[in-house]
Amino acid sequence: MNKFSIIGDTSSKIAFVLDPPIYVDAYVLSANIPINVPVPEGAGVVVFSTTDDFYTNWRGTATVPTENITDGTASELNPGARYLAGINMFSIVSATAVKVTMQFYEV
């Protein structure tokens, strides 16, 4: 697994650039069927790519909202990248069939 890096460009400005991933998982989701995703040992960051909208829940089972959820427990729509401190599993779900890849990095 590659390390998640922040590097400077030639003018010493910060650039957010990732090395090509060594560790990638792919999931094919069926509509409204949540999947639990184990975090690989040593992973500290996950970067998501997808073919359509999906939801993630870091504390429980991901759900597609069908009404207002105003108590802080809603699933997150289309996270781009997340730091995984203290997380060993998370849940993903989609309202439609979708493919999701996850690139994992050490920190």
PDB file of N, CA and C in Angstrom:
ATOM      1  N   MET A   1       0.850  -1.166   0.000  1.00  0.00           N
ATOM      2  CA  MET A   1       0.000   0.000   0.000  1.00  0.00           C
ATOM      3  C   MET A   1       0.901   1.236   0.000  1.00  0.00           C
ATOM      4  N   ASN A   2       0.630   2.167  -0.918  1.00  0.00           N
ATOM      5  CA  ASN A   2       1.389   3.412  -0.972  1.00  0.00           C
ATOM      6  C   ASN A   2       1.005   4.320   0.188  1.00  0.00           C
ATOM      7  N   LYS A   3       1.908   5.242   0.511  1.00  0.00           N
ATOM      8  CA  LYS A   3       1.603   6.257   1.509  1.00  0.00           C
ATOM      9  C   LYS A   3       0.849   7.404   0.845  1.00  0.00           C
ATOM     10  N   PHE A   4      -0.067   8.008   1.589  1.00  0.00           N
ATOM     11  CA  PHE A   4      -0.782   9.201   1.159  1.00  0.00           C
ATOM     12  C   PHE A   4       0.175  10.366   1.337  1.00  0.00           C
ATOM     13  N   SER A   5       0.479  11.097   0.270  1.00  0.00           N
ATOM     14  CA  SER A   5       1.516  12.124   0.314  1.00  0.00           C
ATOM     15  C   SER A   5       0.982  13.479  -0.106  1.00  0.00           C
ATOM     16  N   ILE A   6       1.508  14.506   0.496  1.00  0.00           N
ATOM     17  CA  ILE A   6       1.293  15.878   0.058  1.00  0.00           C
ATOM     18  C   ILE A   6       2.669  16.404  -0.326  1.00  0.00           C
ATOM     19  N   ILE A   7       2.799  16.855  -1.554  1.00  0.00           N
ATOM     20  CA  ILE A   7       4.110  17.269  -2.031  1.00  0.00           C
ATOM     21  C   ILE A   7       4.088  18.722  -2.473  1.00  0.00           C
ATOM     22  N   GLY A   8       5.263  19.334  -2.549  1.00  0.00           N
ATOM     23  CA  GLY A   8       5.387  20.691  -3.065  1.00  0.00           C
ATOM     24  C   GLY A   8       5.686  20.665  -4.549  1.00  0.00           C
ATOM     25  N   ASP A   9       5.155  21.633  -5.278  1.00  0.00           N
ATOM     26  CA  ASP A   9       5.494  21.705  -6.689  1.00  0.00           C
ATOM     27  C   ASP A   9       6.777  22.522  -6.859  1.00  0.00           C
ATOM     28  N   THR A  10       7.160  22.830  -8.086  1.00  0.00           N
ATOM     29  CA  THR A  10       8.435  23.515  -8.335  1.00  0.00           C
ATOM     30  C   THR A  10       8.473  24.928  -7.782  1.00  0.00           C
ATOM     31  N   SER A  11       7.312  25.515  -7.511  1.00  0.00           N
ATOM     32  CA  SER A  11       7.294  26.859  -6.932  1.00  0.00           C
ATOM     33  C   SER A  11       7.054  26.806  -5.421  1.00  0.00           C
ATOM     34  N   SER A  12       7.249  25.623  -4.814  1.00  0.00           N
ATOM     35  CA  SER A  12       7.114  25.394  -3.372  1.00  0.00           C
ATOM     36  C   SER A  12       5.685  25.577  -2.868  1.00  0.00           C
ATOM     37  N   LYS A  13       4.726  25.478  -3.743  1.00  0.00           N
ATOM     38  CA  LYS A  13       3.331  25.503  -3.316  1.00  0.00           C
ATOM     39  C   LYS A  13       2.886  24.074  -3.027  1.00  0.00           C
ATOM     40  N   ILE A  14       1.920  23.940  -2.156  1.00  0.00           N
ATOM     41  CA  ILE A  14       1.409  22.614  -1.812  1.00  0.00           C
ATOM     42  C   ILE A  14       0.522  22.103  -2.950  1.00  0.00           C
ATOM     43  N   ALA A  15       0.732  20.867  -3.321  1.00  0.00           N
ATOM     44  CA  ALA A  15      -0.100  20.214  -4.336  1.00  0.00           C
ATOM     45  C   ALA A  15      -0.583  18.887  -3.765  1.00  0.00           C
ATOM     46  N   PHE A  16      -1.851  18.597  -3.911  1.00  0.00           N
ATOM     47  CA  PHE A  16      -2.399  17.336  -3.440  1.00  0.00           C
ATOM     48  C   PHE A  16      -2.342  16.335  -4.583  1.00  0.00           C
ATOM     49  N   VAL A  17      -1.341  15.479  -4.535  1.00  0.00           N
ATOM     50  CA  VAL A  17      -1.104  14.519  -5.602  1.00  0.00           C
ATOM     51  C   VAL A  17      -0.942  13.145  -4.973  1.00  0.00           C
ATOM     52  N   LEU A  18      -1.618  12.158  -5.530  1.00  0.00           N
ATOM     53  CA  LEU A  18      -1.520  10.798  -5.023  1.00  0.00           C
ATOM     54  C   LEU A  18      -0.646   9.947  -5.926  1.00  0.00           C
ATOM     55  N   ASP A  19       0.131   9.079  -5.315  1.00  0.00           N
ATOM     56  CA  ASP A  19       0.825   8.057  -6.086  1.00  0.00           C
ATOM     57  C   ASP A  19      -0.220   7.101  -6.650  1.00  0.00           C
ATOM     58  N   PRO A  20       0.063   6.428  -7.751  1.00  0.00           N
ATOM     59  CA  PRO A  20      -0.869   5.409  -8.214  1.00  0.00           C
ATOM     60  C   PRO A  20      -1.086   4.383  -7.098  1.00  0.00           C
ATOM     61  N   PRO A  21      -2.320   3.956  -6.900  1.00  0.00           N
ATOM     62  CA  PRO A  21      -2.581   3.048  -5.788  1.00  0.00           C
ATOM     63  C   PRO A  21      -2.027   1.653  -6.047  1.00  0.00           C
ATOM     64  N   ILE A  22      -1.587   1.036  -4.976  1.00  0.00           N
ATOM     65  CA  ILE A  22      -1.164  -0.365  -5.018  1.00  0.00           C
ATOM     66  C   ILE A  22      -2.301  -1.253  -4.528  1.00  0.00           C
ATOM     67  N   TYR A  23      -3.146  -0.710  -3.632  1.00  0.00           N
ATOM     68  CA  TYR A  23      -4.226  -1.490  -3.024  1.00  0.00           C
ATOM     69  C   TYR A  23      -5.566  -0.874  -3.405  1.00  0.00           C
ATOM     70  N   VAL A  24      -6.338  -1.590  -4.245  1.00  0.00           N
ATOM     71  CA  VAL A  24      -7.645  -1.115  -4.695  1.00  0.00           C
ATOM     72  C   VAL A  24      -8.660  -2.247  -4.522  1.00  0.00           C
ATOM     73  N   ASP A  25      -9.782  -1.949  -3.892  1.00  0.00           N
ATOM     74  CA  ASP A  25     -10.906  -2.877  -3.812  1.00  0.00           C
ATOM     75  C   ASP A  25     -12.021  -2.355  -4.712  1.00  0.00           C
ATOM     76  N   ALA A  26     -12.808  -3.278  -5.282  1.00  0.00           N
ATOM     77  CA  ALA A  26     -13.939  -2.915  -6.127  1.00  0.00           C
ATOM     78  C   ALA A  26     -15.174  -3.667  -5.644  1.00  0.00           C
ATOM     79  N   TYR A  27     -16.286  -2.956  -5.560  1.00  0.00           N
ATOM     80  CA  TYR A  27     -17.558  -3.552  -5.167  1.00  0.00           C
ATOM     81  C   TYR A  27     -18.599  -3.234  -6.226  1.00  0.00           C
ATOM     82  N   VAL A  28     -19.434  -4.219  -6.526  1.00  0.00           N
ATOM     83  CA  VAL A  28     -20.567  -4.041  -7.419  1.00  0.00           C
ATOM     84  C   VAL A  28     -21.811  -4.085  -6.541  1.00  0.00           C
ATOM     85  N   LEU A  29     -22.470  -2.935  -6.409  1.00  0.00           N
ATOM     86  CA  LEU A  29     -23.630  -2.834  -5.529  1.00  0.00           C
ATOM     87  C   LEU A  29     -24.915  -3.066  -6.301  1.00  0.00           C
ATOM     88  N   SER A  30     -25.810  -3.825  -5.701  1.00  0.00           N
ATOM     89  CA  SER A  30     -27.181  -3.931  -6.199  1.00  0.00           C
ATOM     90  C   SER A  30     -28.001  -2.864  -5.487  1.00  0.00           C
ATOM     91  N   ALA A  31     -29.072  -2.441  -6.095  1.00  0.00           N
ATOM     92  CA  ALA A  31     -29.879  -1.356  -5.533  1.00  0.00           C
ATOM     93  C   ALA A  31     -30.364  -1.690  -4.126  1.00  0.00           C
ATOM     94  N   ASN A  32     -30.112  -0.755  -3.207  1.00  0.00           N
ATOM     95  CA  ASN A  32     -30.629  -0.787  -1.835  1.00  0.00           C
ATOM     96  C   ASN A  32     -30.164  -1.975  -0.994  1.00  0.00           C
ATOM     97  N   ILE A  33     -29.029  -2.570  -1.346  1.00  0.00           N
ATOM     98  CA  ILE A  33     -28.463  -3.661  -0.543  1.00  0.00           C
ATOM     99  C   ILE A  33     -27.118  -3.187   0.003  1.00  0.00           C
ATOM    100  N   PRO A  34     -27.059  -2.854   1.301  1.00  0.00           N
ATOM    101  CA  PRO A  34     -25.806  -2.351   1.868  1.00  0.00           C
ATOM    102  C   PRO A  34     -24.743  -3.441   1.951  1.00  0.00           C
ATOM    103  N   ILE A  35     -23.495  -3.027   1.834  1.00  0.00           N
ATOM    104  CA  ILE A  35     -22.339  -3.914   1.944  1.00  0.00           C
ATOM    105  C   ILE A  35     -21.399  -3.332   2.998  1.00  0.00           C
ATOM    106  N   ASN A  36     -20.904  -4.188   3.882  1.00  0.00           N
ATOM    107  CA  ASN A  36     -19.880  -3.788   4.839  1.00  0.00           C
ATOM    108  C   ASN A  36     -18.512  -3.938   4.197  1.00  0.00           C
ATOM    109  N   VAL A  37     -17.694  -2.908   4.303  1.00  0.00           N
ATOM    110  CA  VAL A  37     -16.364  -2.887   3.706  1.00  0.00           C
ATOM    111  C   VAL A  37     -15.333  -2.912   4.825  1.00  0.00           C
ATOM    112  N   PRO A  38     -14.529  -3.982   4.923  1.00  0.00           N
ATOM    113  CA  PRO A  38     -13.462  -3.992   5.913  1.00  0.00           C
ATOM    114  C   PRO A  38     -12.312  -3.090   5.474  1.00  0.00           C
ATOM    115  N   VAL A  39     -11.744  -2.350   6.417  1.00  0.00           N
ATOM    116  CA  VAL A  39     -10.591  -1.499   6.131  1.00  0.00           C
ATOM    117  C   VAL A  39      -9.335  -2.376   6.192  1.00  0.00           C
ATOM    118  N   PRO A  40      -8.530  -2.392   5.129  1.00  0.00           N
ATOM    119  CA  PRO A  40      -7.322  -3.212   5.131  1.00  0.00           C
ATOM    120  C   PRO A  40      -6.352  -2.783   6.249  1.00  0.00           C
ATOM    121  N   GLU A  41      -5.650  -3.730   6.792  1.00  0.00           N
ATOM    122  CA  GLU A  41      -4.673  -3.432   7.840  1.00  0.00           C
ATOM    123  C   GLU A  41      -3.646  -2.430   7.316  1.00  0.00           C
ATOM    124  N   GLY A  42      -3.384  -1.400   8.091  1.00  0.00           N
ATOM    125  CA  GLY A  42      -2.414  -0.379   7.723  1.00  0.00           C
ATOM    126  C   GLY A  42      -2.984   0.785   6.937  1.00  0.00           C
ATOM    127  N   ALA A  43      -4.227   0.681   6.492  1.00  0.00           N
ATOM    128  CA  ALA A  43      -4.823   1.766   5.702  1.00  0.00           C
ATOM    129  C   ALA A  43      -5.210   2.923   6.608  1.00  0.00           C
ATOM    130  N   GLY A  44      -4.912   4.146   6.170  1.00  0.00           N
ATOM    131  CA  GLY A  44      -5.267   5.338   6.915  1.00  0.00           C
ATOM    132  C   GLY A  44      -6.122   6.302   6.134  1.00  0.00           C
ATOM    133  N   VAL A  45      -6.188   6.113   4.805  1.00  0.00           N
ATOM    134  CA  VAL A  45      -6.965   6.984   3.929  1.00  0.00           C
ATOM    135  C   VAL A  45      -7.627   6.116   2.865  1.00  0.00           C
ATOM    136  N   VAL A  46      -8.866   6.446   2.525  1.00  0.00           N
ATOM    137  CA  VAL A  46      -9.545   5.813   1.402  1.00  0.00           C
ATOM    138  C   VAL A  46      -9.991   6.892   0.426  1.00  0.00           C
ATOM    139  N   VAL A  47      -9.825   6.620  -0.863  1.00  0.00           N
ATOM    140  CA  VAL A  47     -10.262   7.505  -1.932  1.00  0.00           C
ATOM    141  C   VAL A  47     -11.266   6.715  -2.777  1.00  0.00           C
ATOM    142  N   PHE A  48     -12.448   7.302  -2.999  1.00  0.00           N
ATOM    143  CA  PHE A  48     -13.518   6.610  -3.704  1.00  0.00           C
ATOM    144  C   PHE A  48     -13.625   7.062  -5.157  1.00  0.00           C
ATOM    145  N   SER A  49     -13.980   6.121  -6.032  1.00  0.00           N
ATOM    146  CA  SER A  49     -14.395   6.404  -7.408  1.00  0.00           C
ATOM    147  C   SER A  49     -15.637   5.570  -7.667  1.00  0.00           C
ATOM    148  N   THR A  50     -16.570   6.092  -8.455  1.00  0.00           N
ATOM    149  CA  THR A  50     -17.828   5.382  -8.637  1.00  0.00           C
ATOM    150  C   THR A  50     -18.464   5.720  -9.975  1.00  0.00           C
ATOM    151  N   THR A  51     -19.373   4.840 -10.397  1.00  0.00           N
ATOM    152  CA  THR A  51     -20.102   5.072 -11.644  1.00  0.00           C
ATOM    153  C   THR A  51     -21.414   5.811 -11.425  1.00  0.00           C
ATOM    154  N   ASP A  52     -21.833   5.996 -10.154  1.00  0.00           N
ATOM    155  CA  ASP A  52     -23.086   6.693  -9.847  1.00  0.00           C
ATOM    156  C   ASP A  52     -23.097   7.031  -8.357  1.00  0.00           C
ATOM    157  N   ASP A  53     -24.155   7.671  -7.896  1.00  0.00           N
ATOM    158  CA  ASP A  53     -24.257   8.056  -6.489  1.00  0.00           C
ATOM    159  C   ASP A  53     -24.276   6.842  -5.565  1.00  0.00           C
ATOM    160  N   PHE A  54     -23.641   7.001  -4.400  1.00  0.00           N
ATOM    161  CA  PHE A  54     -23.691   5.989  -3.351  1.00  0.00           C
ATOM    162  C   PHE A  54     -23.594   6.686  -2.009  1.00  0.00           C
ATOM    163  N   TYR A  55     -23.963   5.983  -0.962  1.00  0.00           N
ATOM    164  CA  TYR A  55     -23.953   6.516   0.403  1.00  0.00           C
ATOM    165  C   TYR A  55     -23.023   5.682   1.261  1.00  0.00           C
ATOM    166  N   THR A  56     -22.381   6.344   2.220  1.00  0.00           N
ATOM    167  CA  THR A  56     -21.474   5.673   3.154  1.00  0.00           C
ATOM    168  C   THR A  56     -21.885   6.010   4.570  1.00  0.00           C
ATOM    169  N   ASN A  57     -21.822   5.015   5.441  1.00  0.00           N
ATOM    170  CA  ASN A  57     -22.026   5.252   6.867  1.00  0.00           C
ATOM    171  C   ASN A  57     -20.821   4.699   7.606  1.00  0.00           C
ATOM    172  N   TRP A  58     -20.202   5.529   8.407  1.00  0.00           N
ATOM    173  CA  TRP A  58     -18.966   5.184   9.118  1.00  0.00           C
ATOM    174  C   TRP A  58     -19.235   4.561  10.474  1.00  0.00           C
ATOM    175  N   ARG A  59     -20.486   4.630  10.967  1.00  0.00           N
ATOM    176  CA  ARG A  59     -20.812   4.152  12.319  1.00  0.00           C
ATOM    177  C   ARG A  59     -21.848   3.035  12.334  1.00  0.00           C
ATOM    178  N   GLY A  60     -22.442   2.726  11.201  1.00  0.00           N
ATOM    179  CA  GLY A  60     -23.498   1.722  11.163  1.00  0.00           C
ATOM    180  C   GLY A  60     -23.777   1.318   9.727  1.00  0.00           C
ATOM    181  N   THR A  61     -24.970   0.819   9.487  1.00  0.00           N
ATOM    182  CA  THR A  61     -25.354   0.369   8.148  1.00  0.00           C
ATOM    183  C   THR A  61     -25.804   1.553   7.294  1.00  0.00           C
ATOM    184  N   ALA A  62     -25.216   1.674   6.120  1.00  0.00           N
ATOM    185  CA  ALA A  62     -25.585   2.753   5.198  1.00  0.00           C
ATOM    186  C   ALA A  62     -27.008   2.552   4.689  1.00  0.00           C
ATOM    187  N   THR A  63     -27.722   3.649   4.564  1.00  0.00           N
ATOM    188  CA  THR A  63     -29.077   3.618   4.020  1.00  0.00           C
ATOM    189  C   THR A  63     -29.241   4.730   3.004  1.00  0.00           C
ATOM    190  N   VAL A  64     -30.121   4.510   2.046  1.00  0.00           N
ATOM    191  CA  VAL A  64     -30.518   5.546   1.092  1.00  0.00           C
ATOM    192  C   VAL A  64     -31.669   6.292   1.734  1.00  0.00           C
ATOM    193  N   PRO A  65     -31.529   7.598   1.971  1.00  0.00           N
ATOM    194  CA  PRO A  65     -32.606   8.313   2.652  1.00  0.00           C
ATOM    195  C   PRO A  65     -33.882   8.373   1.812  1.00  0.00           C
ATOM    196  N   THR A  66     -34.991   8.161   2.487  1.00  0.00           N
ATOM    197  CA  THR A  66     -36.305   8.262   1.845  1.00  0.00           C
ATOM    198  C   THR A  66     -37.155   9.340   2.509  1.00  0.00           C
ATOM    199  N   GLU A  67     -36.591   9.960   3.560  1.00  0.00           N
ATOM    200  CA  GLU A  67     -37.242  11.057   4.272  1.00  0.00           C
ATOM    201  C   GLU A  67     -36.156  11.865   4.976  1.00  0.00           C
ATOM    202  N   ASN A  68     -36.530  12.969   5.584  1.00  0.00           N
ATOM    203  CA  ASN A  68     -35.566  13.782   6.311  1.00  0.00           C
ATOM    204  C   ASN A  68     -34.978  12.992   7.478  1.00  0.00           C
ATOM    205  N   ILE A  69     -33.657  13.102   7.648  1.00  0.00           N
ATOM    206  CA  ILE A  69     -32.960  12.512   8.799  1.00  0.00           C
ATOM    207  C   ILE A  69     -32.208  13.660   9.451  1.00  0.00           C
ATOM    208  N   THR A  70     -32.657  14.090  10.615  1.00  0.00           N
ATOM    209  CA  THR A  70     -32.116  15.317  11.215  1.00  0.00           C
ATOM    210  C   THR A  70     -31.505  15.082  12.588  1.00  0.00           C
ATOM    211  N   ASP A  71     -31.094  13.838  12.861  1.00  0.00           N
ATOM    212  CA  ASP A  71     -30.483  13.536  14.153  1.00  0.00           C
ATOM    213  C   ASP A  71     -28.993  13.214  14.047  1.00  0.00           C
ATOM    214  N   GLY A  72     -28.390  13.479  12.886  1.00  0.00           N
ATOM    215  CA  GLY A  72     -26.963  13.257  12.705  1.00  0.00           C
ATOM    216  C   GLY A  72     -26.579  11.849  12.290  1.00  0.00           C
ATOM    217  N   THR A  73     -27.539  10.971  12.034  1.00  0.00           N
ATOM    218  CA  THR A  73     -27.221   9.574  11.722  1.00  0.00           C
ATOM    219  C   THR A  73     -27.339   9.233  10.237  1.00  0.00           C
ATOM    220  N   ALA A  74     -27.611  10.206   9.386  1.00  0.00           N
ATOM    221  CA  ALA A  74     -27.763   9.935   7.951  1.00  0.00           C
ATOM    222  C   ALA A  74     -26.445   9.450   7.354  1.00  0.00           C
ATOM    223  N   SER A  75     -26.560   8.705   6.275  1.00  0.00           N
ATOM    224  CA  SER A  75     -25.378   8.263   5.536  1.00  0.00           C
ATOM    225  C   SER A  75     -24.882   9.394   4.648  1.00  0.00           C
ATOM    226  N   GLU A  76     -23.584   9.416   4.408  1.00  0.00           N
ATOM    227  CA  GLU A  76     -22.940  10.469   3.630  1.00  0.00           C
ATOM    228  C   GLU A  76     -22.991  10.151   2.133  1.00  0.00           C
ATOM    229  N   LEU A  77     -23.379  11.136   1.318  1.00  0.00           N
ATOM    230  CA  LEU A  77     -23.459  10.965  -0.131  1.00  0.00           C
ATOM    231  C   LEU A  77     -22.102  11.223  -0.782  1.00  0.00           C
ATOM    232  N   ASN A  78     -21.632  10.264  -1.552  1.00  0.00           N
ATOM    233  CA  ASN A  78     -20.446  10.393  -2.406  1.00  0.00           C
ATOM    234  C   ASN A  78     -19.211  11.009  -1.726  1.00  0.00           C
ATOM    235  N   PRO A  79     -18.721  10.391  -0.655  1.00  0.00           N
ATOM    236  CA  PRO A  79     -17.486  10.928  -0.075  1.00  0.00           C
ATOM    237  C   PRO A  79     -16.353  10.799  -1.095  1.00  0.00           C
ATOM    238  N   GLY A  80     -15.505  11.781  -1.160  1.00  0.00           N
ATOM    239  CA  GLY A  80     -14.381  11.727  -2.104  1.00  0.00           C
ATOM    240  C   GLY A  80     -13.204  10.965  -1.535  1.00  0.00           C
ATOM    241  N   ALA A  81     -12.729  11.408  -0.381  1.00  0.00           N
ATOM    242  CA  ALA A  81     -11.628  10.756   0.320  1.00  0.00           C
ATOM    243  C   ALA A  81     -11.825  10.995   1.810  1.00  0.00           C
ATOM    244  N   ARG A  82     -11.456  10.018   2.609  1.00  0.00           N
ATOM    245  CA  ARG A  82     -11.639  10.143   4.056  1.00  0.00           C
ATOM    246  C   ARG A  82     -10.460   9.539   4.804  1.00  0.00           C
ATOM    247  N   TYR A  83     -10.111  10.187   5.909  1.00  0.00           N
ATOM    248  CA  TYR A  83      -9.122   9.686   6.859  1.00  0.00           C
ATOM    249  C   TYR A  83      -9.808   8.618   7.702  1.00  0.00           C
ATOM    250  N   LEU A  84      -9.148   7.493   7.941  1.00  0.00           N
ATOM    251  CA  LEU A  84      -9.791   6.336   8.553  1.00  0.00           C
ATOM    252  C   LEU A  84      -9.375   6.056   9.995  1.00  0.00           C
ATOM    253  N   ALA A  85      -8.884   7.045  10.703  1.00  0.00           N
ATOM    254  CA  ALA A  85      -8.434   6.818  12.086  1.00  0.00           C
ATOM    255  C   ALA A  85      -9.547   6.187  12.918  1.00  0.00           C
ATOM    256  N   GLY A  86      -9.266   5.044  13.509  1.00  0.00           N
ATOM    257  CA  GLY A  86     -10.210   4.378  14.389  1.00  0.00           C
ATOM    258  C   GLY A  86     -11.340   3.643  13.683  1.00  0.00           C
ATOM    259  N   ILE A  87     -11.315   3.576  12.379  1.00  0.00           N
ATOM    260  CA  ILE A  87     -12.377   2.909  11.628  1.00  0.00           C
ATOM    261  C   ILE A  87     -11.828   1.600  11.055  1.00  0.00           C
ATOM    262  N   ASN A  88     -12.470   0.483  11.364  1.00  0.00           N
ATOM    263  CA  ASN A  88     -12.017  -0.791  10.808  1.00  0.00           C
ATOM    264  C   ASN A  88     -13.031  -1.395   9.828  1.00  0.00           C
ATOM    265  N   MET A  89     -14.212  -0.778   9.732  1.00  0.00           N
ATOM    266  CA  MET A  89     -15.219  -1.216   8.772  1.00  0.00           C
ATOM    267  C   MET A  89     -16.192  -0.066   8.538  1.00  0.00           C
ATOM    268  N   PHE A  90     -16.720   0.021   7.323  1.00  0.00           N
ATOM    269  CA  PHE A  90     -17.770   0.988   7.032  1.00  0.00           C
ATOM    270  C   PHE A  90     -18.747   0.348   6.059  1.00  0.00           C
ATOM    271  N   SER A  91     -19.874   0.999   5.848  1.00  0.00           N
ATOM    272  CA  SER A  91     -20.952   0.442   5.042  1.00  0.00           C
ATOM    273  C   SER A  91     -21.235   1.349   3.855  1.00  0.00           C
ATOM    274  N   ILE A  92     -21.530   0.741   2.699  1.00  0.00           N
ATOM    275  CA  ILE A  92     -21.904   1.501   1.499  1.00  0.00           C
ATOM    276  C   ILE A  92     -23.196   0.928   0.926  1.00  0.00           C
ATOM    277  N   VAL A  93     -23.965   1.799   0.252  1.00  0.00           N
ATOM    278  CA  VAL A  93     -25.218   1.394  -0.381  1.00  0.00           C
ATOM    279  C   VAL A  93     -25.531   2.388  -1.493  1.00  0.00           C
ATOM    280  N   SER A  94     -26.357   1.966  -2.452  1.00  0.00           N
ATOM    281  CA  SER A  94     -26.782   2.848  -3.528  1.00  0.00           C
ATOM    282  C   SER A  94     -28.248   2.587  -3.854  1.00  0.00           C
ATOM    283  N   ALA A  95     -28.929   3.584  -4.384  1.00  0.00           N
ATOM    284  CA  ALA A  95     -30.318   3.425  -4.805  1.00  0.00           C
ATOM    285  C   ALA A  95     -30.418   2.673  -6.128  1.00  0.00           C
ATOM    286  N   THR A  96     -29.304   2.597  -6.855  1.00  0.00           N
ATOM    287  CA  THR A  96     -29.269   1.908  -8.148  1.00  0.00           C
ATOM    288  C   THR A  96     -28.061   0.982  -8.183  1.00  0.00           C
ATOM    289  N   ALA A  97     -28.000   0.115  -9.161  1.00  0.00           N
ATOM    290  CA  ALA A  97     -26.810  -0.715  -9.340  1.00  0.00           C
ATOM    291  C   ALA A  97     -25.632   0.200  -9.674  1.00  0.00           C
ATOM    292  N   VAL A  98     -24.511   0.011  -9.008  1.00  0.00           N
ATOM    293  CA  VAL A  98     -23.363   0.901  -9.170  1.00  0.00           C
ATOM    294  C   VAL A  98     -22.075   0.143  -8.876  1.00  0.00           C
ATOM    295  N   LYS A  99     -20.996   0.582  -9.486  1.00  0.00           N
ATOM    296  CA  LYS A  99     -19.662   0.051  -9.188  1.00  0.00           C
ATOM    297  C   LYS A  99     -18.905   1.101  -8.392  1.00  0.00           C
ATOM    298  N   VAL A 100     -18.243   0.664  -7.317  1.00  0.00           N
ATOM    299  CA  VAL A 100     -17.469   1.571  -6.465  1.00  0.00           C
ATOM    300  C   VAL A 100     -16.069   0.985  -6.297  1.00  0.00           C
ATOM    301  N   THR A 101     -15.044   1.792  -6.571  1.00  0.00           N
ATOM    302  CA  THR A 101     -13.682   1.375  -6.250  1.00  0.00           C
ATOM    303  C   THR A 101     -13.175   2.212  -5.090  1.00  0.00           C
ATOM    304  N   MET A 102     -12.321   1.599  -4.291  1.00  0.00           N
ATOM    305  CA  MET A 102     -11.735   2.259  -3.138  1.00  0.00           C
ATOM    306  C   MET A 102     -10.229   2.072  -3.193  1.00  0.00           C
ATOM    307  N   GLN A 103      -9.514   3.184  -3.246  1.00  0.00           N
ATOM    308  CA  GLN A 103      -8.060   3.149  -3.235  1.00  0.00           C
ATOM    309  C   GLN A 103      -7.617   3.439  -1.800  1.00  0.00           C
ATOM    310  N   PHE A 104      -6.891   2.509  -1.210  1.00  0.00           N
ATOM    311  CA  PHE A 104      -6.462   2.658   0.184  1.00  0.00           C
ATOM    312  C   PHE A 104      -4.991   3.054   0.235  1.00  0.00           C
ATOM    313  N   TYR A 105      -4.686   3.968   1.166  1.00  0.00           N
ATOM    314  CA  TYR A 105      -3.320   4.457   1.354  1.00  0.00           C
ATOM    315  C   TYR A 105      -2.958   4.423   2.835  1.00  0.00           C
ATOM    316  N   GLU A 106      -1.664   4.224   3.109  1.00  0.00           N
ATOM    317  CA  GLU A 106      -1.132   4.397   4.468  1.00  0.00           C
ATOM    318  C   GLU A 106      -0.979   5.886   4.725  1.00  0.00           C
ATOM    319  N   VAL A 107      -0.862   6.261   5.989  1.00  0.00           N
ATOM    320  CA  VAL A 107      -0.565   7.663   6.315  1.00  0.00           C
ATOM    321  C   VAL A 107       0.727   7.748   7.088  1.00  0.00           C
TER     322      VAL A 107
END
